[in-house]
DNA sequence: CCGCATCCGAATGGATACTG
DNA sequence: CAGTATCCATTCGGATGCGG
């Protein structure tokens, strides 16, 4: 269950330091960001322009979309290509690294769908008090 | 790449509503929480008491540990069993659902470790400006 | 031993207006 | 078209003290 975490060494206490330098922790937190995976899933189909993404995801502000794209770009999961012209066009696309991320993400999604009922039931039980 | 998201239907715009009711979104965000997966990985080895977990994870405050445990319990990933006595003992352990979550999480961890170098390189490139 | 209550600072998410 | 600049709301993470 350690996901390659420093916590593999379960015998010894885990420090904040170890937890934060662990490569898996960063990935897990990236996955937890609200719109990142959704953007990746759109780009998995084909490249998109900025406003195109903005329109595709109803309710996401440009401010947040920009930050999301920058983060994904910084991690090397997507590429940003500027095509000069009138009007200018910037194209976002998955990189090889981004594509390689697809599989583990799909596994997680599959698990979520497969166990959706159980999770809902657990929550209802918990919230119901009992 | 959709991870079972409502975004599977890529042809149509994704609304905030669809995104938030998607079962995968909740799982992804749970994974992104700072300490949840670490706690799961500890409990994967054996059951723990509350203070035992507190000691095992150096630097995590009780306040946050409590919230983390409640969240995991609410989703049915861990169980909380009270053993009366002096002193009282509460035991946290993985449920079957929690154990089933292990595999997809390991995949993600494996990916993180396998691509750690690429990610670091991409970040250095991005931060360096170029 | 196991927590909850309180209070706080930081990070995240969001609405809007304006610019090259 | 593709953003940036501002400002605000919410959530998350954390420190600490008290109580069953």
GROMACS .gro file of C-alpha atoms (C1' of nucleotides) in nm:
model
  300
    1UNK     CA    1   0.000   0.000   0.000
    2UNK     CA    2   0.302   0.222   0.028
    3UNK     CA    3   0.293   0.335  -0.334
    4UNK     CA    4   0.667   0.357  -0.326
    5UNK     CA    5   0.649   0.590  -0.033
    6UNK     CA    6   0.930   0.638   0.212
    7UNK     CA    7   0.678   0.479   0.442
    8UNK     CA    8   0.781   0.148   0.296
    9UNK     CA    9   0.998   0.117   0.601
   10UNK     CA   10   0.696   0.076   0.820
   11UNK     CA   11   0.906  -0.019   1.118
   12UNK     CA   12   1.039   0.331   1.163
   13UNK     CA   13   0.836   0.649   1.217
   14UNK     CA   14   0.763   0.859   0.913
   15UNK     CA   15   0.877   1.216   0.930
   16UNK     CA   16   0.717   1.508   0.754
   17UNK     CA   17   1.043   1.550   0.569
   18UNK     CA   18   1.035   1.196   0.430
   19UNK     CA   19   0.673   1.231   0.334
   20UNK     CA   20   0.726   1.552   0.144
   21UNK     CA   21   1.033   1.446  -0.048
   22UNK     CA   22   0.872   1.122  -0.158
   23UNK     CA   23   0.810   1.122  -0.534
   24UNK     CA   24   0.475   0.948  -0.491
   25UNK     CA   25   0.339   1.217  -0.265
   26UNK     CA   26   0.368   1.480  -0.535
   27UNK     CA   27   0.191   1.263  -0.787
   28UNK     CA   28  -0.087   1.181  -0.546
   29UNK     CA   29  -0.144   1.547  -0.476
   30UNK     CA   30  -0.142   1.635  -0.843
   31UNK     CA   31  -0.414   1.378  -0.893
   32UNK     CA   32  -0.614   1.541  -0.618
   33UNK     CA   33  -0.626   1.879  -0.786
   34UNK     CA   34  -0.975   1.964  -0.893
   35UNK     CA   35  -0.939   2.000  -1.270
   36UNK     CA   36  -0.604   1.851  -1.368
   37UNK     CA   37  -0.718   1.501  -1.450
   38UNK     CA   38  -1.020   1.630  -1.637
   39UNK     CA   39  -0.797   1.842  -1.858
   40UNK     CA   40  -0.570   1.545  -1.916
   41UNK     CA   41  -0.868   1.335  -2.017
   42UNK     CA   42  -0.978   1.594  -2.272
   43UNK     CA   43  -0.629   1.624  -2.418
   44UNK     CA   44  -0.614   1.249  -2.438
   45UNK     CA   45  -0.862   1.269  -2.724
   46UNK     CA   46  -0.690   1.548  -2.917
   47UNK     CA   47  -0.504   1.878  -2.873
   48UNK     CA   48  -0.700   2.182  -2.758
   49UNK     CA   49  -0.659   2.557  -2.769
   50UNK     CA   50  -0.697   2.763  -2.454
   51UNK     CA   51  -1.042   2.904  -2.507
   52UNK     CA   52  -1.148   2.574  -2.651
   53UNK     CA   53  -1.070   2.409  -2.318
   54UNK     CA   54  -1.241   2.695  -2.139
   55UNK     CA   55  -1.557   2.632  -2.335
   56UNK     CA   56  -1.532   2.254  -2.303
   57UNK     CA   57  -1.529   2.275  -1.924
   58UNK     CA   58  -1.833   2.475  -1.828
   59UNK     CA   59  -1.791   2.659  -1.502
   60UNK     CA   60  -1.413   2.666  -1.484
   61UNK     CA   61  -1.272   3.017  -1.474
   62UNK     CA   62  -0.983   3.121  -1.694
   63UNK     CA   63  -0.777   3.208  -1.394
   64UNK     CA   64  -0.797   2.852  -1.264
   65UNK     CA   65  -0.762   2.697  -1.607
   66UNK     CA   66  -0.439   2.887  -1.659
   67UNK     CA   67  -0.297   2.768  -1.329
   68UNK     CA   68  -0.401   2.411  -1.398
   69UNK     CA   69  -0.235   2.415  -1.739
   70UNK     CA   70   0.086   2.567  -1.601
   71UNK     CA   71   0.109   2.303  -1.334
   72UNK     CA   72   0.059   2.019  -1.579
   73UNK     CA   73   0.308   2.175  -1.817
   74UNK     CA   74   0.564   2.221  -1.543
   75UNK     CA   75   0.546   1.852  -1.458
   76UNK     CA   76   0.595   1.764  -1.823
   77UNK     CA   77   0.253   1.604  -1.865
   78UNK     CA   78   0.134   1.843  -2.134
   79UNK     CA   79   0.304   2.062  -2.393
   80UNK     CA   80   0.224   2.421  -2.485
   81UNK     CA   81   0.293   2.526  -2.842
   82UNK     CA   82   0.247   2.880  -2.968
   83UNK     CA   83   0.141   2.921  -3.331
   84UNK     CA   84   0.191   3.288  -3.425
   85UNK     CA   85  -0.068   3.446  -3.651
   86UNK     CA   86  -0.391   3.637  -3.643
   87UNK     CA   87  -0.544   3.546  -3.416
   88UNK     CA   88  -0.263   3.378  -3.224
   89UNK     CA   89  -0.319   3.016  -3.135
   90UNK     CA   90  -0.171   2.819  -2.848
   91UNK     CA   91  -0.207   2.446  -2.860
   92UNK     CA   92  -0.206   2.221  -2.556
   93UNK     CA   93  -0.137   1.852  -2.605
   94UNK     CA   94  -0.036   1.547  -2.405
   95UNK     CA   95   0.332   1.460  -2.394
   96UNK     CA   96   0.461   1.102  -2.393
   97UNK     CA   97   0.488   1.131  -2.017
   98UNK     CA   98   0.128   1.248  -2.001
   99UNK     CA   99   0.016   0.955  -2.209
  100UNK     CA  100   0.207   0.714  -1.986
  101UNK     CA  101   0.008   0.852  -1.695
  102UNK     CA  102  -0.310   0.732  -1.853
  103UNK     CA  103  -0.293   0.371  -1.740
  104UNK     CA  104  -0.255   0.417  -1.362
  105UNK     CA  105  -0.521   0.685  -1.376
  106UNK     CA  106  -0.761   0.455  -1.555
  107UNK     CA  107  -0.705   0.191  -1.290
  108UNK     CA  108  -0.804   0.440  -1.025
  109UNK     CA  109  -1.109   0.546  -1.221
  110UNK     CA  110  -1.212   0.188  -1.272
  111UNK     CA  111  -1.182   0.120  -0.901
  112UNK     CA  112  -1.395   0.424  -0.826
  113UNK     CA  113  -1.670   0.311  -1.060
  114UNK     CA  114  -1.656  -0.049  -0.941
  115UNK     CA  115  -1.688   0.048  -0.576
  116UNK     CA  116  -1.911   0.348  -0.604
  117UNK     CA  117  -2.203   0.169  -0.444
  118UNK     CA  118  -2.001   0.047  -0.147
  119UNK     CA  119  -1.860   0.394  -0.087
  120UNK     CA  120  -2.203   0.554  -0.099
  121UNK     CA  121  -2.336   0.292   0.139
  122UNK     CA  122  -2.050   0.347   0.383
  123UNK     CA  123  -2.112   0.720   0.380
  124UNK     CA  124  -2.483   0.680   0.434
  125UNK     CA  125  -2.412   0.447   0.725
  126UNK     CA  126  -2.162   0.689   0.875
  127UNK     CA  127  -2.374   0.997   0.827
  128UNK     CA  128  -2.684   0.822   0.950
  129UNK     CA  129  -2.506   0.782   1.279
  130UNK     CA  130  -2.621   0.431   1.373
  131UNK     CA  131  -0.786   0.891  -1.968
  132UNK     CA  132  -1.133   0.962  -1.847
  133UNK     CA  133  -1.106   0.746  -1.537
  134UNK     CA  134  -1.473   0.678  -1.566
  135UNK     CA  135  -1.550   1.045  -1.552
  136UNK     CA  136  -1.861   1.196  -1.698
  137UNK     CA  137  -1.607   1.350  -1.933
  138UNK     CA  138  -1.611   1.021  -2.116
  139UNK     CA  139  -1.850   1.191  -2.348
  140UNK     CA  140  -1.583   1.422  -2.475
  141UNK     CA  141  -1.803   1.556  -2.745
  142UNK     CA  142  -2.016   1.753  -2.506
  143UNK     CA  143  -1.901   2.021  -2.263
  144UNK     CA  144  -1.840   1.914  -1.907
  145UNK     CA  145  -2.036   2.101  -1.644
  146UNK     CA  146  -1.928   2.162  -1.288
  147UNK     CA  147  -2.228   1.959  -1.184
  148UNK     CA  148  -2.122   1.655  -1.384
  149UNK     CA  149  -1.768   1.684  -1.258
  150UNK     CA  150  -1.869   1.699  -0.895
  151UNK     CA  151  -2.116   1.415  -0.902
  152UNK     CA  152  -1.873   1.185  -1.080
  153UNK     CA  153  -1.766   0.898  -0.852
  154UNK     CA  154  -1.408   0.914  -0.981
  155UNK     CA  155  -1.367   1.277  -0.882
  156UNK     CA  156  -1.423   1.200  -0.518
  157UNK     CA  157  -1.170   0.920  -0.521
  158UNK     CA  158  -0.912   1.133  -0.696
  159UNK     CA  159  -0.951   1.405  -0.438
  160UNK     CA  160  -0.930   1.160  -0.151
  161UNK     CA  161  -0.601   1.040  -0.295
  162UNK     CA  162  -0.479   1.397  -0.303
  163UNK     CA  163  -0.526   1.453   0.066
  164UNK     CA  164  -0.201   1.497   0.243
  165UNK     CA  165  -0.199   1.208   0.489
  166UNK     CA  166  -0.475   0.968   0.387
  167UNK     CA  167  -0.272   0.736   0.171
  168UNK     CA  168   0.010   0.730   0.422
  169UNK     CA  169  -0.230   0.620   0.696
  170UNK     CA  170  -0.371   0.354   0.465
  171UNK     CA  171  -0.022   0.227   0.394
  172UNK     CA  172   0.053   0.195   0.764
  173UNK     CA  173  -0.274   0.013   0.832
  174UNK     CA  174  -0.197  -0.215   0.543
  175UNK     CA  175   0.072  -0.373   0.760
  176UNK     CA  176  -0.137  -0.412   1.075
  177UNK     CA  177  -0.401  -0.238   1.288
  178UNK     CA  178  -0.299   0.069   1.487
  179UNK     CA  179  -0.425   0.260   1.786
  180UNK     CA  180  -0.476   0.635   1.768
  181UNK     CA  181  -0.171   0.752   1.955
  182UNK     CA  182   0.026   0.479   1.791
  183UNK     CA  183  -0.049   0.634   1.453
  184UNK     CA  184   0.025   0.975   1.596
  185UNK     CA  185   0.368   0.859   1.701
  186UNK     CA  186   0.432   0.667   1.379
  187UNK     CA  187   0.380   0.978   1.172
  188UNK     CA  188   0.613   1.238   1.312
  189UNK     CA  189   0.491   1.590   1.259
  190UNK     CA  190   0.123   1.519   1.205
  191UNK     CA  191  -0.098   1.691   1.459
  192UNK     CA  192  -0.373   1.506   1.640
  193UNK     CA  193  -0.628   1.744   1.501
  194UNK     CA  194  -0.540   1.651   1.145
  195UNK     CA  195  -0.497   1.283   1.221
  196UNK     CA  196  -0.848   1.275   1.364
  197UNK     CA  197  -0.994   1.437   1.056
  198UNK     CA  198  -0.800   1.208   0.827
  199UNK     CA  199  -0.922   0.899   1.010
  200UNK     CA  200  -1.283   1.019   1.009
  201UNK     CA  201  -1.274   1.079   0.638
  202UNK     CA  202  -1.129   0.738   0.563
  203UNK     CA  203  -1.379   0.578   0.799
  204UNK     CA  204  -1.668   0.762   0.640
  205UNK     CA  205  -1.573   0.629   0.298
  206UNK     CA  206  -1.556   0.278   0.439
  207UNK     CA  207  -1.184   0.235   0.378
  208UNK     CA  208  -1.096   0.182   0.743
  209UNK     CA  209  -1.281   0.056   1.049
  210UNK     CA  210  -1.278   0.201   1.399
  211UNK     CA  211  -1.327  -0.042   1.684
  212UNK     CA  212  -1.351   0.062   2.048
  213UNK     CA  213  -1.217  -0.180   2.307
  214UNK     CA  214  -1.337  -0.064   2.650
  215UNK     CA  215  -1.096  -0.097   2.943
  216UNK     CA  216  -0.831   0.091   3.128
  217UNK     CA  217  -0.688   0.260   2.940
  218UNK     CA  218  -0.944   0.256   2.657
  219UNK     CA  219  -0.812   0.137   2.325
  220UNK     CA  220  -0.944   0.222   1.980
  221UNK     CA  221  -0.824   0.016   1.694
  222UNK     CA  222  -0.809   0.135   1.336
  223UNK     CA  223  -0.779  -0.126   1.062
  224UNK     CA  224  -0.829  -0.161   0.689
  225UNK     CA  225  -1.163  -0.287   0.567
  226UNK     CA  226  -1.202  -0.512   0.265
  227UNK     CA  227  -1.281  -0.204   0.062
  228UNK     CA  228  -0.964  -0.042   0.191
  229UNK     CA  229  -0.760  -0.344   0.093
  230UNK     CA  230  -0.914  -0.345  -0.254
  231UNK     CA  231  -0.792   0.010  -0.292
  232UNK     CA  232  -0.436  -0.107  -0.256
  233UNK     CA  233  -0.382  -0.220  -0.613
  234UNK     CA  234  -0.473   0.097  -0.802
  235UNK     CA  235  -0.279   0.299  -0.548
  236UNK     CA  236   0.028   0.082  -0.596
  237UNK     CA  237   0.004   0.136  -0.971
  238UNK     CA  238   0.009   0.508  -0.918
  239UNK     CA  239   0.302   0.484  -0.681
  240UNK     CA  240   0.491   0.267  -0.925
  241UNK     CA  241   0.432   0.520  -1.200
  242UNK     CA  242   0.559   0.798  -0.977
  243UNK     CA  243   0.878   0.614  -0.896
  244UNK     CA  244   0.934   0.505  -1.255
  245UNK     CA  245   0.899   0.857  -1.389
  246UNK     CA  246   1.048   1.055  -1.106
  247UNK     CA  247   1.352   1.152  -1.310
  248UNK     CA  248   1.147   1.274  -1.606
  249UNK     CA  249   0.926   1.483  -1.383
  250UNK     CA  250   1.219   1.642  -1.206
  251UNK     CA  251   1.380   1.717  -1.541
  252UNK     CA  252   1.061   1.874  -1.676
  253UNK     CA  253   1.034   2.095  -1.368
  254UNK     CA  254   1.395   2.204  -1.389
  255UNK     CA  255   1.343   2.291  -1.755
  256UNK     CA  256   1.026   2.484  -1.680
  257UNK     CA  257   1.164   2.668  -1.379
  258UNK     CA  258   1.488   2.744  -1.559
  259UNK     CA  259   1.280   2.944  -1.800
  260UNK     CA  260   1.465   2.853  -2.120
  261DC     C1'  261  -0.534   0.658   2.576
  262DC     C1'  262  -0.843   0.899   2.260
  263DG     C1'  263  -1.003   1.263   2.113
  264DC     C1'  264  -1.273   1.740   2.060
  265DA     C1'  265  -1.271   2.277   2.067
  266DT     C1'  266  -1.062   2.681   1.936
  267DC     C1'  267  -0.794   2.965   1.673
  268DC     C1'  268  -0.490   3.058   1.301
  269DG     C1'  269  -0.218   3.081   0.856
  270DA     C1'  270  -0.162   2.893   0.398
  271DA     C1'  271  -0.323   2.695  -0.013
  272DT     C1'  272  -0.688   2.629  -0.336
  273DG     C1'  273  -1.072   2.762  -0.601
  274DG     C1'  274  -1.341   3.129  -0.810
  275DA     C1'  275  -1.553   3.591  -1.028
  276DT     C1'  276  -1.450   3.985  -1.299
  277DA     C1'  277  -1.228   4.323  -1.566
  278DC     C1'  278  -0.871   4.439  -1.854
  279DT     C1'  279  -0.462   4.368  -2.218
  280DG     C1'  280  -0.125   4.220  -2.621
  281DC     C1'  281  -0.734   3.420  -2.906
  282DA     C1'  282  -0.484   3.374  -2.489
  283DG     C1'  283  -0.400   3.515  -2.124
  284DT     C1'  284  -0.281   3.862  -1.662
  285DA     C1'  285  -0.432   4.140  -1.247
  286DT     C1'  286  -0.728   4.188  -0.853
  287DC     C1'  287  -0.991   4.062  -0.505
  288DC     C1'  288  -1.274   3.731  -0.239
  289DA     C1'  289  -1.458   3.266  -0.044
  290DT     C1'  290  -1.362   2.819   0.097
  291DT     C1'  291  -1.094   2.444   0.224
  292DC     C1'  292  -0.697   2.238   0.416
  293DG     C1'  293  -0.331   2.186   0.730
  294DG     C1'  294  -0.152   2.295   1.181
  295DA     C1'  295  -0.062   2.428   1.703
  296DT     C1'  296  -0.232   2.386   2.146
  297DG     C1'  297  -0.516   2.326   2.550
  298DC     C1'  298  -0.895   2.073   2.782
  299DG     C1'  299  -1.190   1.664   2.888
  300DG     C1'  300  -1.377   1.183   2.900
   0.00000   0.00000   0.00000
